[in-house]
XYZ file of C-alpha atoms in Angstrom:
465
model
C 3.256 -11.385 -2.774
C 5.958 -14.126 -1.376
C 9.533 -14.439 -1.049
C 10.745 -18.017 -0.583
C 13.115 -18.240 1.867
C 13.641 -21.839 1.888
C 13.939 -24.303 -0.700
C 10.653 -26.697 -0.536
C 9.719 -29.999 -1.654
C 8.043 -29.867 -5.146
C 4.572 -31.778 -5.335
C 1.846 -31.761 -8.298
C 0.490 -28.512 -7.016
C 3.483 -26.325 -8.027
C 4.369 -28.471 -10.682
C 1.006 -27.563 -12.014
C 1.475 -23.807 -11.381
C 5.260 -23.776 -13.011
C 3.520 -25.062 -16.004
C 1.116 -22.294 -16.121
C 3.720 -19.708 -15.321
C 5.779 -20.817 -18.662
C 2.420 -21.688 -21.137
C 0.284 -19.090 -20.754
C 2.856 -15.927 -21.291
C 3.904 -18.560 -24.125
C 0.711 -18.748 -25.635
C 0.346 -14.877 -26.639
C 3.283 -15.262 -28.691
C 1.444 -17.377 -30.761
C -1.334 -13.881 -31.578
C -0.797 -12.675 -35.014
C 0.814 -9.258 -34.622
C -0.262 -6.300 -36.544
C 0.020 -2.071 -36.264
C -1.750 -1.300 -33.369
C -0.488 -4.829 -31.300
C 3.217 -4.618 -32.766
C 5.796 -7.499 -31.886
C 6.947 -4.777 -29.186
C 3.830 -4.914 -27.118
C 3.403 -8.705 -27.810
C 6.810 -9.636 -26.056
C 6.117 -7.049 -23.425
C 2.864 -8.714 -22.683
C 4.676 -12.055 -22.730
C 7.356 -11.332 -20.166
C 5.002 -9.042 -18.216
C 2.339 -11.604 -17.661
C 5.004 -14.504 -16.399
C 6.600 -12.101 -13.913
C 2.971 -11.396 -12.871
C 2.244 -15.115 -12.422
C 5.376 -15.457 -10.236
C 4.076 -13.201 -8.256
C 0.666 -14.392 -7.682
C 1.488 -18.069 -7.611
C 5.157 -17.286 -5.600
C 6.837 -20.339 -7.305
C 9.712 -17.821 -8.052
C 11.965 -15.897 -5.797
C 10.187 -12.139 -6.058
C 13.392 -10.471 -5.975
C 15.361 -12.557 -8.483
C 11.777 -11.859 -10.922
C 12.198 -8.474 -9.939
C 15.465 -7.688 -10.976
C 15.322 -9.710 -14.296
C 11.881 -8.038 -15.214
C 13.334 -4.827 -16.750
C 16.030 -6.380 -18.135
C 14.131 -8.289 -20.090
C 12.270 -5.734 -21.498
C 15.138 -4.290 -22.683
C 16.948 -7.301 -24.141
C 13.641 -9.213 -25.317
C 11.219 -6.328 -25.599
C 13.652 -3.862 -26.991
C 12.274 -1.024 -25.045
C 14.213 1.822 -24.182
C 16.468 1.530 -20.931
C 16.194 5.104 -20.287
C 11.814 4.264 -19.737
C 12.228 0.882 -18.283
C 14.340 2.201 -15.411
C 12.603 5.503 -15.227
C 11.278 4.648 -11.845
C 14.913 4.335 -10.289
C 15.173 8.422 -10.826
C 11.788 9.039 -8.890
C 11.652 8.879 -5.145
C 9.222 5.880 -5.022
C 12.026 2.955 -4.278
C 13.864 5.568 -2.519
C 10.957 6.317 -0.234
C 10.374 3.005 0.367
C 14.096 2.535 1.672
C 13.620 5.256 3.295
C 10.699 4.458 5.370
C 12.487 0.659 6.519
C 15.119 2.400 7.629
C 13.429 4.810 9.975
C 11.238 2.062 11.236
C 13.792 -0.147 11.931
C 15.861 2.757 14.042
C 12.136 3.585 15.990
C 11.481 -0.137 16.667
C 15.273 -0.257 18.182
C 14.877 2.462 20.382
C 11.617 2.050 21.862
C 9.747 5.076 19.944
C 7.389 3.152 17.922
C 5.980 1.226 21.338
C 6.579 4.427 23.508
C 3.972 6.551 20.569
C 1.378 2.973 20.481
C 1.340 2.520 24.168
C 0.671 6.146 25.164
C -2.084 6.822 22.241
C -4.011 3.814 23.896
C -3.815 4.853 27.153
C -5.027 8.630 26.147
C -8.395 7.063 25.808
C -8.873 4.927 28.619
C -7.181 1.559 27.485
C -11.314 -0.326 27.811
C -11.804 -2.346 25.452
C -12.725 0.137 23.263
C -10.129 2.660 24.419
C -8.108 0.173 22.565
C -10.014 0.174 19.731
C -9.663 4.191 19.034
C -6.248 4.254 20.759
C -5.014 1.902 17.711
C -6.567 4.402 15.563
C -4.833 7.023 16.819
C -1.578 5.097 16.960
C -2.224 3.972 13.741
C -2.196 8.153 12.331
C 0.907 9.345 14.642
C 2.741 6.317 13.149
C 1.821 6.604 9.492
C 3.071 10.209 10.293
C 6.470 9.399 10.964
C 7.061 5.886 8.712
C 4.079 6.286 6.248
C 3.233 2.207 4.342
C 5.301 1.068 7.541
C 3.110 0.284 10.276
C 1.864 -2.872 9.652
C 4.579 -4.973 11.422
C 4.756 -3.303 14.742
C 1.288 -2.549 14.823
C 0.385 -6.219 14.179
C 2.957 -7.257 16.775
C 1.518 -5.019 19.628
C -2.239 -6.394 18.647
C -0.953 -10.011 18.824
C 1.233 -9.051 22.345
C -2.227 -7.484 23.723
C -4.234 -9.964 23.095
C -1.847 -12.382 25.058
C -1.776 -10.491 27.595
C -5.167 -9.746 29.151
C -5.408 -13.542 28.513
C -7.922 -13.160 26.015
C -9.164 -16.129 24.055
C -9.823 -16.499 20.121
C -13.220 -14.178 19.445
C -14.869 -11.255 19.050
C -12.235 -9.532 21.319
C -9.195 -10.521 19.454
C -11.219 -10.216 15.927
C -11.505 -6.603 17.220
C -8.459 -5.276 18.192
C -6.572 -7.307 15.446
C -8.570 -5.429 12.836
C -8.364 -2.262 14.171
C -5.100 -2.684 14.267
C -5.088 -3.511 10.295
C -7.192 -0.681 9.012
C -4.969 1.633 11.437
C -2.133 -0.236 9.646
C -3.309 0.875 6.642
C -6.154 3.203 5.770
C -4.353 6.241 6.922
C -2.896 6.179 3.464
C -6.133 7.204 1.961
C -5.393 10.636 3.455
C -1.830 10.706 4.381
C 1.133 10.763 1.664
C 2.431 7.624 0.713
C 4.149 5.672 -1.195
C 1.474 3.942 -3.234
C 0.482 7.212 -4.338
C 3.392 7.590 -5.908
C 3.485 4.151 -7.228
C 0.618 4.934 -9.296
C 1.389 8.566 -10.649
C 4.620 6.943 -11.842
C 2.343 4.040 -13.367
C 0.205 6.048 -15.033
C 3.064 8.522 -16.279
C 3.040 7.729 -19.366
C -0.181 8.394 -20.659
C -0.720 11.067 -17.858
C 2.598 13.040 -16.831
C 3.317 14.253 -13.851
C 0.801 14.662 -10.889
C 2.160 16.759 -8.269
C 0.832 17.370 -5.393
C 1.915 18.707 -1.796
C 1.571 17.075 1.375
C -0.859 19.370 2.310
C -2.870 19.091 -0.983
C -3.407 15.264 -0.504
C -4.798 16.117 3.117
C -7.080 18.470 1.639
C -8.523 16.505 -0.560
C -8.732 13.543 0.731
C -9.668 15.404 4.260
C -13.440 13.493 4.086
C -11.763 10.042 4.351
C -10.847 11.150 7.750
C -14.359 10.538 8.450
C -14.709 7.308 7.210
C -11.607 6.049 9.108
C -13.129 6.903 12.412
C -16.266 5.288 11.470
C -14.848 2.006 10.827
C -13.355 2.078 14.306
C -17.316 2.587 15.484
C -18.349 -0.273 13.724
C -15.723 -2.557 14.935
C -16.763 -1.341 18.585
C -20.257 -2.118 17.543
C -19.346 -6.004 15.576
C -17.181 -7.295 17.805
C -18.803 -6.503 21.415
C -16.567 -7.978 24.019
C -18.563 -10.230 26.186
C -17.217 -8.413 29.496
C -15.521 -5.661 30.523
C -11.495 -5.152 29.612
C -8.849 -3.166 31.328
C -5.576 -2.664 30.105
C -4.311 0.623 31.455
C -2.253 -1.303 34.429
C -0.564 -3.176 31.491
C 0.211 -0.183 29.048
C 1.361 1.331 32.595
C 3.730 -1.598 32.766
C 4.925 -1.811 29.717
C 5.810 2.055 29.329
C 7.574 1.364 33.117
C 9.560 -1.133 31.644
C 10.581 0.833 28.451
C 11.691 3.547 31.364
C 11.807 7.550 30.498
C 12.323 8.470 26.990
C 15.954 8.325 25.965
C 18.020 11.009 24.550
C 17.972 8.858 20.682
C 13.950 8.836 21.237
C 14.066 12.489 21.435
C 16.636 13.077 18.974
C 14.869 10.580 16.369
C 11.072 13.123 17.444
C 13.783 16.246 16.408
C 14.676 14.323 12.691
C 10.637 14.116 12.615
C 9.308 17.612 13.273
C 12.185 18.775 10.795
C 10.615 16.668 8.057
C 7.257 17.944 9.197
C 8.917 21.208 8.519
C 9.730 20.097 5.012
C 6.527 18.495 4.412
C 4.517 21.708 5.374
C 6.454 23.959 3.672
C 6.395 21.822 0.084
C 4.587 24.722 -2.131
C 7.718 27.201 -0.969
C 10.619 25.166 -1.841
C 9.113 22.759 -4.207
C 10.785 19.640 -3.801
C 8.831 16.408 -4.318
C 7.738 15.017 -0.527
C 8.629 11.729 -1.103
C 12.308 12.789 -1.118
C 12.313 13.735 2.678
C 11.327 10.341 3.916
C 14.644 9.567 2.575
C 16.833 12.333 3.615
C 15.590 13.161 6.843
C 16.020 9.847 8.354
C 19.428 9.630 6.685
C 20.489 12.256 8.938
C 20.045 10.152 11.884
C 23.898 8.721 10.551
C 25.181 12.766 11.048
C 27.212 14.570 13.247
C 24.541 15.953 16.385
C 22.479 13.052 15.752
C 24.507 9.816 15.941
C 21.374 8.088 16.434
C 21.030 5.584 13.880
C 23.686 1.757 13.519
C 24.858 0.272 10.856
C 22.666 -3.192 11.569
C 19.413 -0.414 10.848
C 20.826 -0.294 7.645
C 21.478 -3.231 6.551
C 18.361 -4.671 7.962
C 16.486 -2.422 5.761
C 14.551 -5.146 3.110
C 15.874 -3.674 -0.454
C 13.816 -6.533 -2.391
C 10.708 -4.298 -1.488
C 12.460 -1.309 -3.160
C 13.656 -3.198 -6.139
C 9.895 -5.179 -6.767
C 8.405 -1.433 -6.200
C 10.781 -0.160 -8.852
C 10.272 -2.970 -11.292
C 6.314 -2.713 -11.091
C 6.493 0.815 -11.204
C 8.726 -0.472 -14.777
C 5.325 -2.453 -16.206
C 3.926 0.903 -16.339
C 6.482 3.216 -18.087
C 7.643 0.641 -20.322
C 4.033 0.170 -20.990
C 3.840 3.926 -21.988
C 6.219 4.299 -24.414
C 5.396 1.294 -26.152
C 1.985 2.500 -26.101
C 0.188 -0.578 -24.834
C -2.798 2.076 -23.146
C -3.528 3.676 -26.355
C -4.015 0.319 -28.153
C -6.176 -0.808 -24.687
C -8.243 2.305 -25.072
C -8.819 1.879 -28.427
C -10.447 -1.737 -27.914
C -12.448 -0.545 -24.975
C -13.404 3.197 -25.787
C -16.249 2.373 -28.302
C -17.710 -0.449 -25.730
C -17.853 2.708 -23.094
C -18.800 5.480 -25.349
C -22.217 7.589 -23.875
C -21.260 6.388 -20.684
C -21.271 8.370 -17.677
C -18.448 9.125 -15.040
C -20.376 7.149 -12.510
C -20.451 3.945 -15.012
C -16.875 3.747 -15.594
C -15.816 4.535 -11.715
C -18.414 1.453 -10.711
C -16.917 -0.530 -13.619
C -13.238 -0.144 -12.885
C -14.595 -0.739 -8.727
C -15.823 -4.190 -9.707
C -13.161 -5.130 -11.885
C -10.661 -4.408 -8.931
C -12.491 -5.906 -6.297
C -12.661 -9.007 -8.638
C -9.432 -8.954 -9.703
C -8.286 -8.734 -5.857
C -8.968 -12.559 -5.596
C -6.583 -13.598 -8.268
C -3.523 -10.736 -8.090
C -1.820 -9.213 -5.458
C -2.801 -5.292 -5.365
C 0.899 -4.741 -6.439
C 0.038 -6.953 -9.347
C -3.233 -5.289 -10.443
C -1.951 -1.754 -10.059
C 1.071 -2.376 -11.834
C -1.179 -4.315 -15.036
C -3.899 -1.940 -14.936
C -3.017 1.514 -14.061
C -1.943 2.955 -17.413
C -4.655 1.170 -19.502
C -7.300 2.651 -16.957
C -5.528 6.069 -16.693
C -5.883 6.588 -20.019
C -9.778 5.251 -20.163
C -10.358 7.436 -17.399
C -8.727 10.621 -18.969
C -10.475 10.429 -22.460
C -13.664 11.104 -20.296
C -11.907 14.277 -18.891
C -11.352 12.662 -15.168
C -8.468 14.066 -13.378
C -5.346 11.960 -13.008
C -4.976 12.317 -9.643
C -8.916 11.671 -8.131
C -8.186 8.267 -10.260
C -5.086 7.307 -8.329
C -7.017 7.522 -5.410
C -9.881 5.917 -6.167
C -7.623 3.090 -7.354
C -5.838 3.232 -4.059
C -8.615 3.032 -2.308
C -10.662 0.137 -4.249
C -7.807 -2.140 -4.009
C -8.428 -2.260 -0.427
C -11.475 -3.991 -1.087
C -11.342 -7.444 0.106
C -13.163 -10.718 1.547
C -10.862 -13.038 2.158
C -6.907 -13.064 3.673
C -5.189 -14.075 0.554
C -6.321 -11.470 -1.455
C -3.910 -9.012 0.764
C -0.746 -10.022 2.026
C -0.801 -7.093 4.516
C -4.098 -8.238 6.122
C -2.953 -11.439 5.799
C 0.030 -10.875 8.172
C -2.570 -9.763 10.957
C -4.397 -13.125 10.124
C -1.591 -15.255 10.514
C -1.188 -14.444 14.318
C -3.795 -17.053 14.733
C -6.300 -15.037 17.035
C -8.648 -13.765 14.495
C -10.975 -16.488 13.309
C -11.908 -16.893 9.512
C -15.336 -16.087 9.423
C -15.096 -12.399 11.754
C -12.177 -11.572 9.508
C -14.860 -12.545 6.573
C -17.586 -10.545 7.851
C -15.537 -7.270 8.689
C -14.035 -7.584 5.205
C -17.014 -7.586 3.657
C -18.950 -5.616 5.674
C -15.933 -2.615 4.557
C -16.029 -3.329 1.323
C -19.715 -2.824 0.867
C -19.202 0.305 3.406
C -16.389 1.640 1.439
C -18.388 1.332 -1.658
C -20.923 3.523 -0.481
C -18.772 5.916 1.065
C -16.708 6.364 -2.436
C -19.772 6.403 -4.645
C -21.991 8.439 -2.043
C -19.805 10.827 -0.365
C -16.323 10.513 -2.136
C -17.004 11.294 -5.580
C -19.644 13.636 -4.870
C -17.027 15.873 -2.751
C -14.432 15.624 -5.153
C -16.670 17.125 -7.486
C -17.892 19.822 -5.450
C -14.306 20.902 -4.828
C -13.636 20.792 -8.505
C -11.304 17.948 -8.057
C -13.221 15.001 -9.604
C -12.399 16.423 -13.613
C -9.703 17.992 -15.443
């Protein structure tokens, strides 16, 4: 995923990828249409797959893409507005605005360092104090601003590092990643908003999938386990070769931010009430996902007063409206019935398979498919076709999402992730320790989902329908 920012000089290289980007969605107009792939799903597939190339290749502002894509479903595609901007009247985009904003007011006042700095120095600030204090951080953040963390978090790794002074190797490889998976794999057990992203996908062929707050901790409560164990590897992988200190700097730094301020503790009231709300989700049955955007919107109130109007308007609404317009690939997908026709091709080549087979098939395909498409790109391609595989062999809806959440976070390389790739940009992580974690979590992660995962879903009676 890229957003240009500037305009750059054009060379042979994105020549070459503009031409791709315009002849290959091109070319399927040229496959004979009949009544299972109607003239409907063929210019769907036409203008899906270019908006998908623009956002692998990122020869195309994302944003501009985005807001044309469901337009041009509608005009060209002549699918129903009311499906195509379905995802506007679900909390996903909303969520997602939600969550910038509340960031941005935590970063300006100091809570978002103030909650890192103290969870690292709760367990010693060593070297590998750090290591479990980021995993700690990493929770209490994803908490409060869940899908947000990876900025700050990826900021105080990089500040860290600098300084204790310590030079590009197995100590920087080690609190940089820790600092990613913190960033990140808390949303294999906390609520967020790629969760919802993919029950809205897979809508269509699915319906709703509702679940608390509480009811994704539950059942994702054994992922909790593998989390921690990552951080245990990373203390056993990257060894530092001597002995590291930091509590006199996290002491320094939480001098410097002085005692909490009365916003801090006003912005920690805004968050216990929507832990309130969260908690309290099977009583007054409202979806979550809607008080990660009024709660923080409160912070604008009367008693509050907390939040400016530069939080606002620093909030990055192209995220919301690319979220919404992937989330569009899928419902627009649905009611022109695009999984039904995929199922019917693949069905037959599956049938007498087990539940094991397809869960390792659609595993590989991801993990494959990570090195070409962004995971924004793959879920928003792939979720309905493979929602409604998955469903004909009586799997439930929502153990899919989850395994699909979790199997896009397979990975080898920096690309293949643009929020990795943010941590590997900072320069202090060499290519081949990023390498070798990667792939040493995506074969652990493997086993832990086909091992452990699967086999506790289905002892819970989660696994099928």
């Amino acid at each position: 995923m890229s957003v240009q920012t500037v305009k750059q000089p054009t060379n042979m290289k994105q020549i070459s990828l503009m031409i791709i980007t315009f002849i290959l969605p091109l070319a399927i107009l040229l496959i004979p249409t009949n009544e299972l792939f109607t003239p409907q799903i063929r210019m769907y597939l036409t203008v899906t797959l270019f908006a998908i190339l623009t956002f692998i290749f990122g020869n195309i502002n994302q944003t501009a893409i985005s807001i044309l894509l469901p337009i041009s479903y509608v005009v060209l595609a002549k699918a129903p507005a009311a499906a195509v901007f379905a995802p506007w009247s679900l909390y996903i985009p909303w969520f997602i605005i939600g969550g910038l904003f509340l960031a941005n007011v935590m970063e300006r006042t100091n809570l978002l360092k103030r909650i890192a700095y103290n969870s690292i120095l709760l367990t010693g600030a060593s070297y590998n104090g750090i290591i479990w204090g980021l995993s700690l951080a990493g929770v209490a953040l994803y908490l409060l601003i869940p899908g947000n963390t990876v900025f700050p978090l990826a900021a105080l790794a990089y500040g860290l590092c600098k300084a204790l002074e310590l030079e590009t190797g197995k100590e920087t490889a080690g609190i940089t990643m820790a600092a990613a998976i913190s960033s990140l794999l808390p949303g294999w057990f906390i609520f967020n908003a790629n969760w919802g992203l993919l029950t809205g996908l897979g809508k269509g062929v699915a319906g709703a999938v509702d679940l608390t707050w509480i009811q994704y901790l539950m059942y994702n409560s054994i992922s909790i386990v593998f989390y921690a164990f990552m951080f245990w590897v990373i203390t056993k992988m990257f060894k530092p070769a001597g002995p590291i200190n930091a509590k006199e700097y996290f002491k320094g730094e939480l001098l410097k931010l002085g005692k909490m301020s009365f916003d801090e503790k006003k912005v920690l009231i805004m968050c216990g009430m929507l832990f309130v709300f969260l908690l309290t989700t099977q009583y007054h049955k409202i979806e979550a996902g809607w008080g990660f955007v009024v709660f923080p919107m409160l912070l604008y109130f009367p008693g509050f007063n907390v939040a400016t109007n530069e939080d606002i308007k620093n909030v990055n609404y192209g995220m919301a409206i690319f979220t919404a317009s992937c989330m569009g690939i899928g419902t627009t997908a649905g009611v022109l019935g695009l999984g039904k026709v995929v199922a019917t091709v693949m069905l037959p080549m599956l049938a007498g398979k087990g539940v094991m087979f397809i869960f390792g098939i659609v595993y590989s395909m991801i993990f494959s498919l990570n090195f070409l498409m962004t995971p924004l790109a793959i879920m928003s391609a792939f979720t309905l076709p493979l929602t409604e595989i998955a469903m004909s062999f009586g799997i439930n809806p929502a153990a899919w999402y989850m395994f699909i959440q979790i199997a896009i976070d397979a990975i080898i390389l920096p690309y293949e992730y643009v929020l990795y790739l943010i941590f590997f940009s900072f320069g202090i992580v060499k290519l081949s320790d990023f390498v070798k974690f990667q792939a040493a979590k995506s074969v652990l992660t493997m086993i832990f989902v086909f091992v452990i995962l699967i086999p506790f879903w289905r002892l819970i009676g989660f696994l099928m329908m």
